[in-house]
PDB file of C-alpha atoms in Angstrom:
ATOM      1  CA  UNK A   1     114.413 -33.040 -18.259  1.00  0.00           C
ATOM      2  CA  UNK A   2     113.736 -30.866 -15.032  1.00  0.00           C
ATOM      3  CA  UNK A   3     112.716 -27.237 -15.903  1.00  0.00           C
ATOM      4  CA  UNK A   4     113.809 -24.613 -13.114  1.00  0.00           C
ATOM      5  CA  UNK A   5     111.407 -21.368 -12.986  1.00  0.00           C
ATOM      6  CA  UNK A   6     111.799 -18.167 -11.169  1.00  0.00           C
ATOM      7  CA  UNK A   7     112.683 -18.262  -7.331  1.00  0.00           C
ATOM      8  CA  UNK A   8     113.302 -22.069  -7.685  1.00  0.00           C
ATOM      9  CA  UNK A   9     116.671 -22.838  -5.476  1.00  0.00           C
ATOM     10  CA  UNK A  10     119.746 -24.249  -7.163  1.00  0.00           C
ATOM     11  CA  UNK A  11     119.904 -27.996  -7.339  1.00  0.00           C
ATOM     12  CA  UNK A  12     123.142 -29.050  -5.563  1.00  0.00           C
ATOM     13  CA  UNK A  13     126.153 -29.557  -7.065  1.00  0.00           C
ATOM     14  CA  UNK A  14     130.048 -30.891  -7.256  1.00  0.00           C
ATOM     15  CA  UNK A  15     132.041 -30.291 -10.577  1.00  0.00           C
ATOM     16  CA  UNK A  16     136.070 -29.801 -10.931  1.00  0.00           C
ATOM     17  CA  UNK A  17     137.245 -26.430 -11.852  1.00  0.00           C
ATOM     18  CA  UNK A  18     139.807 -25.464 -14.728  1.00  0.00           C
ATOM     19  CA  UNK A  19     142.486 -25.865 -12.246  1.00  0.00           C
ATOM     20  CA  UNK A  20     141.224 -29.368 -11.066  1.00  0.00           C
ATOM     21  CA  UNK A  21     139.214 -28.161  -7.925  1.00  0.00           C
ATOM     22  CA  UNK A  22     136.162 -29.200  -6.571  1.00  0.00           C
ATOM     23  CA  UNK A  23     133.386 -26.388  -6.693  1.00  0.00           C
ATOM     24  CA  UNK A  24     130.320 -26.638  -4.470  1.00  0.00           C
ATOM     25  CA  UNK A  25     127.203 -25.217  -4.350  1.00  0.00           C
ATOM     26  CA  UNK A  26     127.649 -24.803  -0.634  1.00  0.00           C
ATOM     27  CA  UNK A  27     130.888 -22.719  -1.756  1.00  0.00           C
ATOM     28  CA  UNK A  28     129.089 -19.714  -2.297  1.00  0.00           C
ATOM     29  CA  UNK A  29     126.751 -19.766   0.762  1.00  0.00           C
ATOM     30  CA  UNK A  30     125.346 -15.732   1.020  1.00  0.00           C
ATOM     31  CA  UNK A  31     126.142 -15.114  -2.433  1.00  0.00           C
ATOM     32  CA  UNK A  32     123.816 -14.764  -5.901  1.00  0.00           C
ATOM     33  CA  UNK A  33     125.306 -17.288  -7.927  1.00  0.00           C
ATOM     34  CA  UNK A  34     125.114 -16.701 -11.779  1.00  0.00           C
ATOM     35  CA  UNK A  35     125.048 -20.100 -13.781  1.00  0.00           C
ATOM     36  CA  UNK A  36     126.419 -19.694 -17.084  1.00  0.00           C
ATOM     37  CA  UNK A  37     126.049 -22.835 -19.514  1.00  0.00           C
ATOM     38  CA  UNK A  38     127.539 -23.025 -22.730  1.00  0.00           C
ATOM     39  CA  UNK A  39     128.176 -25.817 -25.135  1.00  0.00           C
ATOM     40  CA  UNK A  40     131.377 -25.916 -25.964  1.00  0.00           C
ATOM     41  CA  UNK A  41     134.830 -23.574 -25.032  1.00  0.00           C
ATOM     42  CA  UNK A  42     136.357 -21.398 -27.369  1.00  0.00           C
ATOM     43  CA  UNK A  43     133.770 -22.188 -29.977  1.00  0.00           C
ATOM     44  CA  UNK A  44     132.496 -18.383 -32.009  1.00  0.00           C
ATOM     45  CA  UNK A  45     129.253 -17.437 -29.677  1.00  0.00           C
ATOM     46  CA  UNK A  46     130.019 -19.094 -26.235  1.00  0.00           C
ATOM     47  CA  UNK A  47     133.477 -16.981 -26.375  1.00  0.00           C
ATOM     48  CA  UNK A  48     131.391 -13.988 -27.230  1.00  0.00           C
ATOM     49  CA  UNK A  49     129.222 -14.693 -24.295  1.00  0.00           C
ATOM     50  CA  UNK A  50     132.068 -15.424 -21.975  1.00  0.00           C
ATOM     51  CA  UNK A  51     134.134 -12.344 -22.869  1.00  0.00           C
ATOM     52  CA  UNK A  52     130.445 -10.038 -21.738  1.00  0.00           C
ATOM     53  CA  UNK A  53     130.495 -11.630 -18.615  1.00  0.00           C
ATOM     54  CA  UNK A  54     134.272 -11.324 -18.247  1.00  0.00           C
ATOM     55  CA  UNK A  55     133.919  -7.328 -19.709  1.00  0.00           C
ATOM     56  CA  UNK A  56     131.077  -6.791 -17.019  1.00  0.00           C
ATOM     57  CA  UNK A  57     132.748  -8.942 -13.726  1.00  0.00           C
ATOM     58  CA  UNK A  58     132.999  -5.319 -11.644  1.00  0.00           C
ATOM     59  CA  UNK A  59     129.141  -4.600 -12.209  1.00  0.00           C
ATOM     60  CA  UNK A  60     128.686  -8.599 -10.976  1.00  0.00           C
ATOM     61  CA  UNK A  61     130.970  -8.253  -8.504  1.00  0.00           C
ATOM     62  CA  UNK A  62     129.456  -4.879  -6.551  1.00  0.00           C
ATOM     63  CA  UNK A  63     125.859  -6.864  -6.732  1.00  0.00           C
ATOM     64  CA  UNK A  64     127.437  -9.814  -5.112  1.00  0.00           C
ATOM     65  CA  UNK A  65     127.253 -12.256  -8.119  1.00  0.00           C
ATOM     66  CA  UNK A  66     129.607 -14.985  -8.613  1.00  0.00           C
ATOM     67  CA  UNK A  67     129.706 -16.463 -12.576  1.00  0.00           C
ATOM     68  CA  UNK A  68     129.767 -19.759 -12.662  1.00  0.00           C
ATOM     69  CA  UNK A  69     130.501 -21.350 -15.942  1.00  0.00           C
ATOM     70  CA  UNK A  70     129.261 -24.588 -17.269  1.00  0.00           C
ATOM     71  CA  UNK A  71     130.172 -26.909 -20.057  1.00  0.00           C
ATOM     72  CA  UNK A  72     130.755 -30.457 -21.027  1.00  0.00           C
ATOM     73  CA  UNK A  73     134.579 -29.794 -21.602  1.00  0.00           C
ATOM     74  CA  UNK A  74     137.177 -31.389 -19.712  1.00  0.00           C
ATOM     75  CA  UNK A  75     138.965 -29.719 -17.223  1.00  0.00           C
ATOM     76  CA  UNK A  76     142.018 -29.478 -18.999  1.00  0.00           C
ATOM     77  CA  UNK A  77     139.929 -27.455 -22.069  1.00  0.00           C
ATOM     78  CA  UNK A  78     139.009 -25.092 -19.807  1.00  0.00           C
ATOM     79  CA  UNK A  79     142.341 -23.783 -18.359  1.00  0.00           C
ATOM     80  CA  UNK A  80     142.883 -22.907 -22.257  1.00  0.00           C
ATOM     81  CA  UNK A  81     139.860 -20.960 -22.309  1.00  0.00           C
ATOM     82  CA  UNK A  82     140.286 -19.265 -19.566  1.00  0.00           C
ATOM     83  CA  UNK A  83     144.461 -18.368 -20.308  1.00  0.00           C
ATOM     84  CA  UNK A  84     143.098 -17.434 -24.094  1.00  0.00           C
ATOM     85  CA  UNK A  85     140.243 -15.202 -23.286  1.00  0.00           C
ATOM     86  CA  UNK A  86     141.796 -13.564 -19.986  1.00  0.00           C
ATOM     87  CA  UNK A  87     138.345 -15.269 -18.632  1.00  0.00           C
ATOM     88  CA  UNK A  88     137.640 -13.638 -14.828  1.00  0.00           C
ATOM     89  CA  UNK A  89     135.410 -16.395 -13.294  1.00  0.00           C
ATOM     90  CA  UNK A  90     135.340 -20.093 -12.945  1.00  0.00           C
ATOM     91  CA  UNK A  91     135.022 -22.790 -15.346  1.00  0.00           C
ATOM     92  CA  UNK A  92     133.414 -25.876 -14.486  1.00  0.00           C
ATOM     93  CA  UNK A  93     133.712 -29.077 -15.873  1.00  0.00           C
ATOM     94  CA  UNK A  94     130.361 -31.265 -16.214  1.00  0.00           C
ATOM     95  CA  UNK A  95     131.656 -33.879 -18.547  1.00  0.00           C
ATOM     96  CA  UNK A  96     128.824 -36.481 -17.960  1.00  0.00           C
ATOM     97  CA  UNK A  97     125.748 -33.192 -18.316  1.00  0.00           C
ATOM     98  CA  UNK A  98     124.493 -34.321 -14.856  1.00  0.00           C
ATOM     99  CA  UNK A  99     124.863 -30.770 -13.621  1.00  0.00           C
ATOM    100  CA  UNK A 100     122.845 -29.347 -16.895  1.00  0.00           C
ATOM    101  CA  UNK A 101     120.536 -31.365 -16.942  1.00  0.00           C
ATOM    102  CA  UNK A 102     119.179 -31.186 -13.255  1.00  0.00           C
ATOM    103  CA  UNK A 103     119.227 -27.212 -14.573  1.00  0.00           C
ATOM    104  CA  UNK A 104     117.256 -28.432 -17.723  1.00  0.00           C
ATOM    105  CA  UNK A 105     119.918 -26.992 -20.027  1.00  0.00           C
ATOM    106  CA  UNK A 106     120.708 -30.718 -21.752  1.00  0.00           C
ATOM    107  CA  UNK A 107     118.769 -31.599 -24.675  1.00  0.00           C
ATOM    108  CA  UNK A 108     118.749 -34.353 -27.018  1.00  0.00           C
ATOM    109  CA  UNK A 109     120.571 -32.096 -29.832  1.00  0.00           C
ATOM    110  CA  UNK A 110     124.168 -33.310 -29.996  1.00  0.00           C
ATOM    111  CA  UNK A 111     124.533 -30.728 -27.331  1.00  0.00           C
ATOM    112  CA  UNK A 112     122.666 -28.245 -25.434  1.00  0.00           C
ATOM    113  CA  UNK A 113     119.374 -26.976 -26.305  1.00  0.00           C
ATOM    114  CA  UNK A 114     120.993 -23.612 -26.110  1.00  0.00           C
ATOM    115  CA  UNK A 115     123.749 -21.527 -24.186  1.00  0.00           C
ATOM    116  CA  UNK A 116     121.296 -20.926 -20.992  1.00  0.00           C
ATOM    117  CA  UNK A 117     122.089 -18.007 -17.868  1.00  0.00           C
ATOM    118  CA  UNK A 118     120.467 -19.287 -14.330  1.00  0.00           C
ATOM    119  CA  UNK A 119     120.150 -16.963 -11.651  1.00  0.00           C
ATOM    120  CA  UNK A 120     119.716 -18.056  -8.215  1.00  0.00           C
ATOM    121  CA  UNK A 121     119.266 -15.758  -5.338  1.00  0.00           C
ATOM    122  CA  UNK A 122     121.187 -16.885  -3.087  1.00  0.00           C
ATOM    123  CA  UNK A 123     123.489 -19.673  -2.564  1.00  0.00           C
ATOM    124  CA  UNK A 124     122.244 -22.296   0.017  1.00  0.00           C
TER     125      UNK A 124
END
């Protein structure tokens, strides 16, 4: 499993969206980008997370952060997130934990090792 530390650079990255899109890394070129992985949507503590990030979007958004989130839901699951949380930021899908685990988020648990923020300065 790769480990990312402080001031290490995003690994790139292609996922769908909850609406089916495909979401780049490149995307968000000049932005912070705010990785937010979670196991599993609409489960007790990942909505708990997601509806903090949601609640503080206008802080992120006046610092230039972008939330990204990450799970190994299908697409599909995450439009019903989104639509039952009012969620304010994008969903990714990362079915096959490629994504997570070039973040060092996967584990061998039956999931992730835990729900896991990345910040990355800047989008490149």
């Amino acid at each position: 499993m790769n480990t990312l530390t402080a001031g290490d650079a995003a690994p790139a990255f292609s996922l769908l969206d909850q609406d089916g899109n495909t979401v780049s890394l490149g995307d968000f070129k000049g932005k912070k980008v705010l990785f937010y992985f979670y196991p599993k949507a609409m489960t007790p503590g990942c909505t708990v997370q997601a509806q903090g990030l949601r609640d503080t979007k206008a802080e992120l958004d006046a610092h230039n952060v972008v939330v990204l989130g990450v799970s190994i839901d299908p697409v599909k699951r995450l439009g019903k997130f989104i639509e039952r949380d009012n969620l304010n930021f994008t969903l990714l899908s990362d079915e096959d934990h490629a994504v997570a685990d070039q973040f060092g988020v996967w584990g061998r648990r039956n999931l992730w090792v835990k729900s896991t923020m990345v910040c990355t300065a800047s989008a490149s």
